[in-house]
Amino acid sequence: MLMAAGGGRVLENLIQSKAMTIEEVFTGHRYQLDTYQRDFTWGRTDVRRLVDDLRKKFINNWRLEHDREHVARYQPYFLGPYVYHEEAPVTYLVDGQQRITTLHLMLIYLRELLRAQELDDEADRLASLIQTRKFGQTVHTLDIPERRQFLEEAFKDNNDAYALPENASGALRRLWDASRVFREEFPEELRGDALPYFVDWLLDGVCMVGIRAATSEQGWEIYESMNDRGVRLGPIDLLKSFLLSKIDTEPAGADIIWRRMVSELAGIDVNAPSDFIKTYLIGRFAEVDTSTDTDELSPDVERISGPFHTWVKDNSQHIGLTRSSDHRKLIDDLEENARRYCTLAAAARIYDAELSGIFFNSYNGISTQAAPILAAVEERDDSAIFKAKAKLIADYLDLVFVRRLVNDLPCSGAHLDREAVRLVGLLRGGVSVSNLREILAREVSALDYDFTSMNTYGLRSNNSRQVRYLLARLSGFVETACDRGDEMRSYLDSQRPFEIEHIWANHFDRYQPETGTRAEFDSYRNRLGALLLLRKSDNASYQDLPYEQKVDYYQRQSHLAGSLHSNHRARNPSFNKFVRGHQLDRLLRPFPKFDKKAIRTRQDLYQRLCEIIWNPSATFGNLARPAQRPDRSRTRTRARYDVAVADLIAKGVLPARAQLVGRRRSEEFKAQVLDDGRIQVDSGETFGSLSAAGEFALQTKSCPGWNFWRTRIGDREVRLVEVRRQALESGIV
């Protein structure tokens, strides 16, 4: 399409637009920013939202049985326009750099995953998009001077070790934080067998519209037009117009209320007004599914997550909008709940011990926790009652998250968001604090996973953020209980002043013959009981020393670290009182030598601390034991694969306790399928998916689990993907 910039002008002065796939967007360009363009501003929530949108669209199309050619027929996804102008050899981004920057980081991460699966040709394809060669010089496709060193480090195999310099700018820190979303929160279902399909679809099925301006000045005019003058009304404005048009008496007063509400919300974040209204509509009106055996959001929630103004129009009768006064009442109720939402948003950003669960859930990516809170609130609730309800609901979601985490069940922000939405249906209409406590107690009682299976849980290739969270909560609990003050804000600071410390240095030779194989060494070294949370500067200074030399330094750290030293209990009355009060003498004790037995003891200690911190009886009262525990194999998250390992066992396709084997190069790895469909590797760790088990066995970031693991059927050794395919083709599952 060509758009005339002025009558009679030559072709070069015309504004041109073209639909471009992501591969075309990143092919052969050297992007830089125009002088007036703002730098990178997206936060973790923005990046999560983009990743989850792409995940949902892709997973709706993908099936493991598909050939790669099927991807060409998957539904495309439009990521919006971007504006640029060219001054050879540079393409200047005028608008759209937030999305293009995030996509660039995603390509770097996907390249790592492809290399982990030894798909080198696929990885090279991405390498040509991440970097470009112009006039004998290789530069990053997004070539912004301040970012060059960061991207050079991120492009290396050892990028996990990269740390920002202390004087890094805010924009560079946001860039680093965005990159951590991929390293720490990228969906498991996209890291496994689906990975090459997802990359194909991302490059060829996701598109943007590139709008090329002839000059920098023309680009600025387009930017202004798109972001200021002539911009299309968004759902917020359209909903406001709809509601005000239905108010007969004093609509101007309602307009003032609306403007004030939106202004206060916008002070939190540019997306806060629309996020609030979506949350409010879900909490108050959306049809939701309260069962635990679905991974789907209801159609109402999906629609509200998009153009919510049309949902309100289409559901006016359902939400009670019949008279003029109903529309005015809705605006008044929105204003009242916007104040509550602002309180929750503040607690999500800045640690407040009174509403610490809100902060913790935000740290762990749970973005819809406000929906069940607004569902449970009644109009007459004062601030104290509102906060009491918010605390109970946030603490429940935090408990579910941690239990799922240590049981290797899906616990991403998206999975917990679905749990938050499920709660809405149980709490809507307003409940008293006592009734809310009873409802949540029943929900905890119905959980079929607790802390009893965390004896092998530890650090893996993609859970460092979650492990850091666990260590922070354990360390913080002991510190505050011993009157040292609340350090949670520092422990979880996004700039990472605290880091995970391995008590065992990465020297396999030091632990012979106690750990007979490298796999056994890695298993014990990475277990939670062999980890601490230390200040970054201290961790860097002595992490490679033998334990016997480090333990003196540990004594000057937190109680969890200091307790390893034989002198820690001397003249330490508050710590001794804590140990006696919780009967931890056997577990919270010094170790002159830190061997496998010591690690197992510390693992038991951490499990016991988890049971104390996340004690549901202390939070919700007595728990009524359900008449029958749910079958874990039927309530697990299926990751939308349609068929799970447990299904193959239930139908007799795989034998119970099936033995698995995987091979890479000259190494062989063994595992076993447990009765509930989980996978247990030789060193004892259990996983909820074949891919996760493969990642652990290979000590890598990505593994195509169905293709990696094999089992013996009769006299043949076959890949599980083939077993699955035959079961589908024969109609058994």
PDB file of C-alpha atoms in Angstrom, residues 106 123 129 168 252 254 293 333 498 517 527 600 638 722:
ATOM      1  CA  MET A 106      13.163 -14.017  22.671  1.00  0.00           C
ATOM      2  CA  ALA A 123      19.733 -22.297  15.802  1.00  0.00           C
ATOM      3  CA  LEU A 129      18.225 -12.821  12.608  1.00  0.00           C
ATOM      4  CA  ALA A 168      23.801   0.386  34.702  1.00  0.00           C
ATOM      5  CA  ALA A 252     -21.311  15.232  33.853  1.00  0.00           C
ATOM      6  CA  ALA A 254     -20.312  10.574  36.384  1.00  0.00           C
ATOM      7  CA  ASP A 293      -9.896 -30.507  36.089  1.00  0.00           C
ATOM      8  CA  ASP A 333     -18.813   0.874  42.279  1.00  0.00           C
ATOM      9  CA  PHE A 498      21.373 -11.611  47.129  1.00  0.00           C
ATOM     10  CA  THR A 517      29.137 -40.303  39.038  1.00  0.00           C
ATOM     11  CA  ARG A 527      19.415 -29.921  46.016  1.00  0.00           C
ATOM     12  CA  ARG A 600      19.821 -34.816  53.279  1.00  0.00           C
ATOM     13  CA  ARG A 638      -2.000 -31.725  30.604  1.00  0.00           C
ATOM     14  CA  GLU A 722       5.767 -43.568  18.590  1.00  0.00           C
TER      15      GLU A 722
END
